Coordinates of C-alpha atoms in Angstrom, one line a residue:
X472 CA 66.9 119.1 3.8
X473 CA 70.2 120.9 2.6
X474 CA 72.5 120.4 -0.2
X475 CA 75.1 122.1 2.7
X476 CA 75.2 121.8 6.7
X477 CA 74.5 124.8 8.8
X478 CA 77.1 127.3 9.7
X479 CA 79.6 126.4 12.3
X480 CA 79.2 122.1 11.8
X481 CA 82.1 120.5 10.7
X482 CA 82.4 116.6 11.5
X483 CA 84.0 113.6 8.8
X484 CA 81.7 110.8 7.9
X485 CA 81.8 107.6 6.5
X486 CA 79.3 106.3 3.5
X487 CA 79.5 102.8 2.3
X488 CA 77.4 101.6 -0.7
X489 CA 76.6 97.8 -0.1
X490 CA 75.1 97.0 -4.2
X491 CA 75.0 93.6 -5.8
X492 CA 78.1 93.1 -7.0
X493 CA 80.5 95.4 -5.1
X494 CA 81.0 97.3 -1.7
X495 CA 82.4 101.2 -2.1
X496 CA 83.1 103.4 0.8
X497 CA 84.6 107.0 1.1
X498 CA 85.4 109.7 3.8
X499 CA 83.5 112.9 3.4
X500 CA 84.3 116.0 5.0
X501 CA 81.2 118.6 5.6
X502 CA 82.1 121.9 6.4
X503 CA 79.9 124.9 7.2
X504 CA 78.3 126.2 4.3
X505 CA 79.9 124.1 2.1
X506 CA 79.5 121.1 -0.6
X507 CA 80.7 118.5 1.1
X508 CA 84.5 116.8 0.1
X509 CA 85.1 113.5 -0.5
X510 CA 88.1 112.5 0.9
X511 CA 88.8 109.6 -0.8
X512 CA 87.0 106.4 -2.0
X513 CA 87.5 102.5 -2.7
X514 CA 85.8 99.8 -3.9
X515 CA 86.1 96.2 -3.7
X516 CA 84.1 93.7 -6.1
X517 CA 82.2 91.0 -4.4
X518 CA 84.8 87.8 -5.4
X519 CA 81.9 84.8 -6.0
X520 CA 82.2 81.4 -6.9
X521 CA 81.2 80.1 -10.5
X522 CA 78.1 78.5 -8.4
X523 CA 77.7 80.4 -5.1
X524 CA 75.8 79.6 -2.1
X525 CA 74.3 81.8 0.6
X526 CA 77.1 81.2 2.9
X527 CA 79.5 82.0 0.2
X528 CA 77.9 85.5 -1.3
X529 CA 77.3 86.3 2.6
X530 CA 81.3 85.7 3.5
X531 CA 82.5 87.3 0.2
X532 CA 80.2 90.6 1.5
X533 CA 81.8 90.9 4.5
X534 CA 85.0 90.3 3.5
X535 CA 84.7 93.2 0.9
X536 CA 83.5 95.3 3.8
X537 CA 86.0 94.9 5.9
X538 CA 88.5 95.4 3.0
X539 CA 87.2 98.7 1.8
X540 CA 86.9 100.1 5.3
X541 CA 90.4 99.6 5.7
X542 CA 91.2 101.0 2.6
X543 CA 90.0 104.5 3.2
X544 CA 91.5 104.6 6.7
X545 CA 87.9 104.8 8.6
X546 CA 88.9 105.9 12.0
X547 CA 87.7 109.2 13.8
X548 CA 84.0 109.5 12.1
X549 CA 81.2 110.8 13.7
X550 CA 78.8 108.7 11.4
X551 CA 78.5 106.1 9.0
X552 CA 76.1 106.6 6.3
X553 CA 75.3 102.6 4.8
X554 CA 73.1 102.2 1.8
X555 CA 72.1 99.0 0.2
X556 CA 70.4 98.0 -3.1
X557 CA 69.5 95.1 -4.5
X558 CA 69.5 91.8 -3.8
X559 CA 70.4 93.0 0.4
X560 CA 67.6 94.7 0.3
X561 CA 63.5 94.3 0.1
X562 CA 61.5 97.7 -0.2
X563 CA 58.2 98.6 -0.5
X564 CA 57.1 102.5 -1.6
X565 CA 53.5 102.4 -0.2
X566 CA 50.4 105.2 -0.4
X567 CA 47.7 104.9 2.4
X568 CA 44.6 107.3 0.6
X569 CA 41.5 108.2 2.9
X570 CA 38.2 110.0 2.0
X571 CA 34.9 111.0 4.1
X572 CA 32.6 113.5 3.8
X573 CA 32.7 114.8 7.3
X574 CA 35.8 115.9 8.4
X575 CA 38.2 113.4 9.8
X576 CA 41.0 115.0 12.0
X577 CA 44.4 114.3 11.3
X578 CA 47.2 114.6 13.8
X579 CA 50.9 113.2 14.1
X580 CA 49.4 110.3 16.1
X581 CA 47.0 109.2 13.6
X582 CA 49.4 109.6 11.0
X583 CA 52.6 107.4 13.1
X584 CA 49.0 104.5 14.0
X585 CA 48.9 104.5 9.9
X586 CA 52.3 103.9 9.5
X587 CA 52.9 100.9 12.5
X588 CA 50.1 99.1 10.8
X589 CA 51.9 99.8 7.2
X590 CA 54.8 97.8 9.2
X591 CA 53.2 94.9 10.3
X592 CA 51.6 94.4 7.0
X593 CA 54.8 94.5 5.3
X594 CA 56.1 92.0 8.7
X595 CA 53.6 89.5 7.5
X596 CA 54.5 89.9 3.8
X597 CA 58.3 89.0 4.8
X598 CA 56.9 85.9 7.0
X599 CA 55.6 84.9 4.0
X600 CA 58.4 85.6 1.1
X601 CA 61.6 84.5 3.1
X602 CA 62.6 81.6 5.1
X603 CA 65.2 84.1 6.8
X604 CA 64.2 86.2 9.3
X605 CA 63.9 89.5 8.3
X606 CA 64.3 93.4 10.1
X607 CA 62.7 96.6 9.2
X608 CA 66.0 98.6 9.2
X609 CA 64.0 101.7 7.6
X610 CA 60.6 103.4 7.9
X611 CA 59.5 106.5 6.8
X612 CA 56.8 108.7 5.7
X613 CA 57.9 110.6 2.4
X614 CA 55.2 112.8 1.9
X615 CA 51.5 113.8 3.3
X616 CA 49.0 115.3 1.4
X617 CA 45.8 116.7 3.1
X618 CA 43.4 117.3 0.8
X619 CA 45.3 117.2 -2.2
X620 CA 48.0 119.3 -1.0
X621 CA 51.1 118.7 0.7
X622 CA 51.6 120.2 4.0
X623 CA 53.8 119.9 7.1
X624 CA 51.8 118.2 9.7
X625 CA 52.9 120.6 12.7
X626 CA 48.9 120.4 14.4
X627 CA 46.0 118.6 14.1
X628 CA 43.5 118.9 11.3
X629 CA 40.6 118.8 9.9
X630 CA 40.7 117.0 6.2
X631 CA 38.3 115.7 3.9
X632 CA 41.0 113.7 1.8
X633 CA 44.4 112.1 3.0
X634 CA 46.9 110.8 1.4
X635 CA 50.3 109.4 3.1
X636 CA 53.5 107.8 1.4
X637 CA 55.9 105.7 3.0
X638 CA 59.0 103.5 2.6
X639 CA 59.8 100.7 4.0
X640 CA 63.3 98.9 4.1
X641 CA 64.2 95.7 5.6
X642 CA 66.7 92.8 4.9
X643 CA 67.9 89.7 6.9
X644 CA 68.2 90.6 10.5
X645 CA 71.6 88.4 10.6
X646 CA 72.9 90.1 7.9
X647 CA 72.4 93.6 9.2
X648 CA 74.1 92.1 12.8
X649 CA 76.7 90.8 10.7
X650 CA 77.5 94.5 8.8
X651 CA 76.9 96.4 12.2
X652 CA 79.2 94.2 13.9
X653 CA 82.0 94.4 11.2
X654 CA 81.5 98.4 11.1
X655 CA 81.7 98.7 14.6
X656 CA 85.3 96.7 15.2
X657 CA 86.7 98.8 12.5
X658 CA 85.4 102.0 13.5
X659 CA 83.9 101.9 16.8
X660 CA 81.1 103.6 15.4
X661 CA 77.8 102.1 17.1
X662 CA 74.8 104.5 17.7
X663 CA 76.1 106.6 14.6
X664 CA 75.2 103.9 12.0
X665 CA 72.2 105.2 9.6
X666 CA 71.2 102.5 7.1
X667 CA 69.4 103.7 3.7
X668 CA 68.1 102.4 0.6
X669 CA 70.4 104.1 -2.0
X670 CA 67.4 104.5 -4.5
X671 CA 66.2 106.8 -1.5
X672 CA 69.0 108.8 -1.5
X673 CA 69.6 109.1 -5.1
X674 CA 65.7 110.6 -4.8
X675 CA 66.5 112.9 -2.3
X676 CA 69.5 114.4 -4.1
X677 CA 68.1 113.9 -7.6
X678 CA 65.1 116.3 -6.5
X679 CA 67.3 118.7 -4.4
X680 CA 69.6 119.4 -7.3
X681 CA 66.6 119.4 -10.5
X682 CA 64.1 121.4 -9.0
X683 CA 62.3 121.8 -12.3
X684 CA 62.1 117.9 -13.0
X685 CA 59.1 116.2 -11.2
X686 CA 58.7 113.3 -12.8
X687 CA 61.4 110.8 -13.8
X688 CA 63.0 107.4 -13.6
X689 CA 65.7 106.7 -11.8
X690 CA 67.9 103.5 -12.9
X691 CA 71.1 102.1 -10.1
X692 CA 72.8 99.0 -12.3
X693 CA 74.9 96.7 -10.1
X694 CA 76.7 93.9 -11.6
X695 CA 73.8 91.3 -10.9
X696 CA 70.9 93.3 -10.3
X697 CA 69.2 96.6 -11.1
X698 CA 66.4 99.1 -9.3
X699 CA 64.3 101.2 -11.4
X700 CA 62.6 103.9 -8.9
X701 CA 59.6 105.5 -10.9
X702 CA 58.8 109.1 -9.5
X703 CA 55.9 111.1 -10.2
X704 CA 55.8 114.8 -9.0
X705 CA 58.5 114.7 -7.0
X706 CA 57.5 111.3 -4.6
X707 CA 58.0 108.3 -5.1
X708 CA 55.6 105.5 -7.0
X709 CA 57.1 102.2 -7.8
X710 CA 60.6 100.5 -7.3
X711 CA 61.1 97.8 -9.2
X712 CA 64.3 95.4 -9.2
X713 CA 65.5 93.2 -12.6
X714 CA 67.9 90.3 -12.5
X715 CA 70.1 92.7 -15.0
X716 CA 73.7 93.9 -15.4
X717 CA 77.3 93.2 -16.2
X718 CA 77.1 89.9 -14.5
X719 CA 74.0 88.5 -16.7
X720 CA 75.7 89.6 -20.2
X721 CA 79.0 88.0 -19.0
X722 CA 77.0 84.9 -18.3
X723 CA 75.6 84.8 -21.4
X724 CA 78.5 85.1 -22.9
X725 CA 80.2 82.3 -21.1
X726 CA 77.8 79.8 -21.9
X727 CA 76.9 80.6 -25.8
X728 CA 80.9 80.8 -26.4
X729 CA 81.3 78.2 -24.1
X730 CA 84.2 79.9 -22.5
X731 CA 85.8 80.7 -19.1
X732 CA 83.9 83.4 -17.2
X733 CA 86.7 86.1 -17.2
X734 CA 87.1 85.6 -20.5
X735 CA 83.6 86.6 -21.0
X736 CA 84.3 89.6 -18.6
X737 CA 87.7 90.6 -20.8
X738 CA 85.8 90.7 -23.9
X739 CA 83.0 92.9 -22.1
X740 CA 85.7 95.5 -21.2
X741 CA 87.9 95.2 -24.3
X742 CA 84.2 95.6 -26.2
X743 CA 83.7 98.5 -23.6
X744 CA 87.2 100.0 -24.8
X745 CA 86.5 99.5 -28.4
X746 CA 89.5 97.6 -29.1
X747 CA 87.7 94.0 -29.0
X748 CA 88.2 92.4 -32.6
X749 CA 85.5 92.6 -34.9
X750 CA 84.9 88.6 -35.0
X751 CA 83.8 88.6 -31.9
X752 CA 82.4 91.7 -31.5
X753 CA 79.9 90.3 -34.4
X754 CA 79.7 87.1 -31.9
X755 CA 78.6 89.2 -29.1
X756 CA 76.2 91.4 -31.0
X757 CA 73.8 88.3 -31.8
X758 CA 74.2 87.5 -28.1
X759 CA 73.2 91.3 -27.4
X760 CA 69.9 90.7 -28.9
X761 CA 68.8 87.9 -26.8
X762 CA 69.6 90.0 -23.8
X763 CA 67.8 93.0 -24.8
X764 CA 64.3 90.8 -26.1
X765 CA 64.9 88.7 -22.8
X766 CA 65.3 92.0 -20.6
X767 CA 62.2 93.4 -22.9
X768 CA 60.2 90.5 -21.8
X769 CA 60.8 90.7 -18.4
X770 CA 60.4 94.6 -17.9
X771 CA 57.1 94.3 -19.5
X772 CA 56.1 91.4 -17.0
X773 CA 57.0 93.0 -14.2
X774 CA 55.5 96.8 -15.1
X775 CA 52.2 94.9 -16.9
X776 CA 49.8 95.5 -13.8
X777 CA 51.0 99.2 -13.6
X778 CA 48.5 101.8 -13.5
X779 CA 48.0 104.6 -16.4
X780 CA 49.3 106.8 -13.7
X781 CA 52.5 105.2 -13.6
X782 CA 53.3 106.3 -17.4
X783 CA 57.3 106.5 -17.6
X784 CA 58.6 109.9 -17.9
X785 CA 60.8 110.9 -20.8
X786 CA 63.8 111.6 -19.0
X787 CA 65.7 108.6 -17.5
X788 CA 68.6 108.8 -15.5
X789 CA 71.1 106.0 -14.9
X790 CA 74.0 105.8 -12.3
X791 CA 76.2 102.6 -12.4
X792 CA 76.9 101.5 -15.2
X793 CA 80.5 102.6 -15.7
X794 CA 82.4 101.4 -18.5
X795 CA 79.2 99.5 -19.7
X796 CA 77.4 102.6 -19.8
X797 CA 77.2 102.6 -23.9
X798 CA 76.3 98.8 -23.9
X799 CA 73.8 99.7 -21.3
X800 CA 72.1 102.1 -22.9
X801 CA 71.8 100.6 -26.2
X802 CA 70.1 96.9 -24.3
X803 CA 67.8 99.4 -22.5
X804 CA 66.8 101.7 -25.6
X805 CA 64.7 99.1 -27.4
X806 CA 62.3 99.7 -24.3
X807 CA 62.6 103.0 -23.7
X808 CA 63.0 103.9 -27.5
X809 CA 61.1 107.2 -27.0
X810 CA 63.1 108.2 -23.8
X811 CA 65.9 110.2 -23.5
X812 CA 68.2 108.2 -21.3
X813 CA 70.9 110.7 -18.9
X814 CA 73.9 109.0 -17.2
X815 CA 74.8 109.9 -14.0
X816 CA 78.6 109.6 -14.5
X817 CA 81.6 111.6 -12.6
X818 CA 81.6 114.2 -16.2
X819 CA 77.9 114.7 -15.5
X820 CA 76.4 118.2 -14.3
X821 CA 74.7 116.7 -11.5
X822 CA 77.5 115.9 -9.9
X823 CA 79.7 118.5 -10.9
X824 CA 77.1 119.9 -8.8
X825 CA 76.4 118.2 -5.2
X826 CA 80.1 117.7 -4.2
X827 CA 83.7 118.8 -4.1
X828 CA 86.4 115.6 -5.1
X829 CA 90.0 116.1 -3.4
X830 CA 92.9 116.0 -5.6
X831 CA 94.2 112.3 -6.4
X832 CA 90.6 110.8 -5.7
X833 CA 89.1 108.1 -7.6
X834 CA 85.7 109.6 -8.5
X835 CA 82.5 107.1 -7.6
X836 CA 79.3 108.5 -8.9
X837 CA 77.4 106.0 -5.9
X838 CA 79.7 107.7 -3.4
X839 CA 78.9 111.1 -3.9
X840 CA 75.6 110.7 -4.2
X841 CA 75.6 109.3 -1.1
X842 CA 77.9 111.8 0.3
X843 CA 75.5 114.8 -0.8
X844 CA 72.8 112.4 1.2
X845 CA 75.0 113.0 4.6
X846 CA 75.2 116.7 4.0
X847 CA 71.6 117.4 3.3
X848 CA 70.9 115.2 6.6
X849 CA 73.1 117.0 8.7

């Protein structure tokens, strides 16, 4: 993969970024040789109900689709480039480990057998979790290590050890048909539509761009939820997803002040600002503290059956969190109080780095990661 395309292929694409509490899309040109430019961008916040239903989040999504498409003028792309996070999403970073002896002999077609039965474990598990149907949108092998190195399976060969990772993607099947559908009247775009996980392609351009960084974790917060993607010499371990972000503190706000919810969000970006008086900036710090010993508790439920292999790494990088990002940092520090947390924000080096922003643009940190994702894939 390429931070650039090769000489000589020029072609505009579309990326969308489908996350919990928003939908951003922009128009990236990729020129030979080049960064790729982002053309422009938009985003839409997901417009919910004080008590939403299924039906409800599901018609506000596509609505905010089909809005931000139009906003960005998405006519005449080759592809569209759609990553989702959580809650749209179910994933599953897996590792298949094998040891003999004698020799086992490993070829693409035992390794492709390995992953189909990887699928139809993670079919059953899906069955089992969701009343929905579900569809494996994604499935992938990220790395393969044969005997305890990794190497480009071009032949067969003869191992002792083998060690195979994968992802695995999938969300509601009516949902997807619902997103293909809405992309496809807009743009007319049908067999160019390549759906990602965006913690995927933050790891693909994350380890493209810091070659010297191996292990890390990578935080996406969205208004309602966020994914922590723990990496580990450069693949991928665990992905985790928290009920956690700029929706949950504006919650709490509403109900311990007992006030409307957009008041709750005005005082989050007036705090954000650093105009928000100090009355109720003391009001909000006690409320702070719950949030931080209730995120606490959960992160440590969640990460308490994690192996000492799976360690966090010092550095932390987080894309996301926007205005918040001070706020953000300060709820996550209690945990990661001997971490040095990065953002990922449109002043940071990494993207100063992967992409080229036309004059006038709104800059979106999710959209040009995902635009350096097109580039390197083309």
């Amino acid at each position: 993969m390429r931070l650039w395309p090769k000489l000589g292929n020029s072609k505009t694409v579309l990326v969308l970024d489908i996350s919990s509490g928003s939908v951003g899309a922009g128009m990236v040109k990729l020129d030979e040789g080049n960064l790729p430019t982002i053309l422009n961008t938009a985003r839409i916040p997901l417009y919910l109900s004080e008590k939403p239903t299924g039906e409800s989040i599901e018609k506000a999504l596509l609505d905010s689709i089909r809005t931000v498409l139009k906003k960005v003028n998405s006519n005449n792309v080759e592809k569209v480039y759609v990553s989702f996070s959580s809650p749209w999403i179910t994933s599953r970073f897996r590792t298949y480990s094998e040891n003999s002896d004698k020799p086992i002999l490993i070829d693409q077609k035992y390794i492709t057998n390995i992953l189909k039965n990887e699928e139809a474990k993670f079919s059953k598990e899906l069955k089992e979790k969701y009343k929905e149907v579900s569809e494996i949108f994604n499935s992938k092998i990220t790395s393969v290590l044969l005997n305890g190195y990794e190497t480009p399976l071009t032949e067969s060969k003869k191992v002792n050890s083998l060690e195979v990772k994968f992802l695995l993607c999938a969300s509601q099947k009516s949902l997807i048909e619902k997103i293909e559908h809405e992309i496809t009247n807009l743009i007319g775009v049908k067999n160019g539509l390549i759906l990602e996980n965006f913690m995927f392609t933050f790891m693909k351009v994350f380890n493209q761009a810091f070659h010297n960084i191996h292990s890390v974790l990578l935080v996406n917060i969205s208004n309602e939820n966020s994914d922590f993607l723990l990496i580990k010499n450069g693949s991928p371990l665990v992905s985790i997803s928290i009920p956690f972000g700029p929706a949950m503190m504006a919650r709490n706000i509403q109900k311990n002040l007992n006030i409307p919810l957009e008041i709750a969000y005005s005082y989050l970006s007036l705090l954000a600002d650093g105009v928000l008086d100090d009355e109720t900036t003391k009001k909000l710090s006690s409320i702070f503290g719950q949030i931080e010993t209730d995120w606490s508790k959960s992160w440590a439920q969640i990460t308490a059956n994690l192996s000492t292999d799976n360690i966090i790494p010092h550095k932390i990088f987080l894309i996301g969190a926007g205005s918040n990002e001070n706020l953000i940092k300060t709820l996550l520090s209690g945990t990661f109080n001997e971490h040095e947390i990065i953002s990922v924000n449109n002043k940071s080096l990494l993207l100063k780095h992967i992409g080229v922003i036309s004059d006038g643009v709104e800059p979106d940190e999710r959209i040009s990661i995902l635009a350096t994702y097109a580039n390197m894939n083309e």
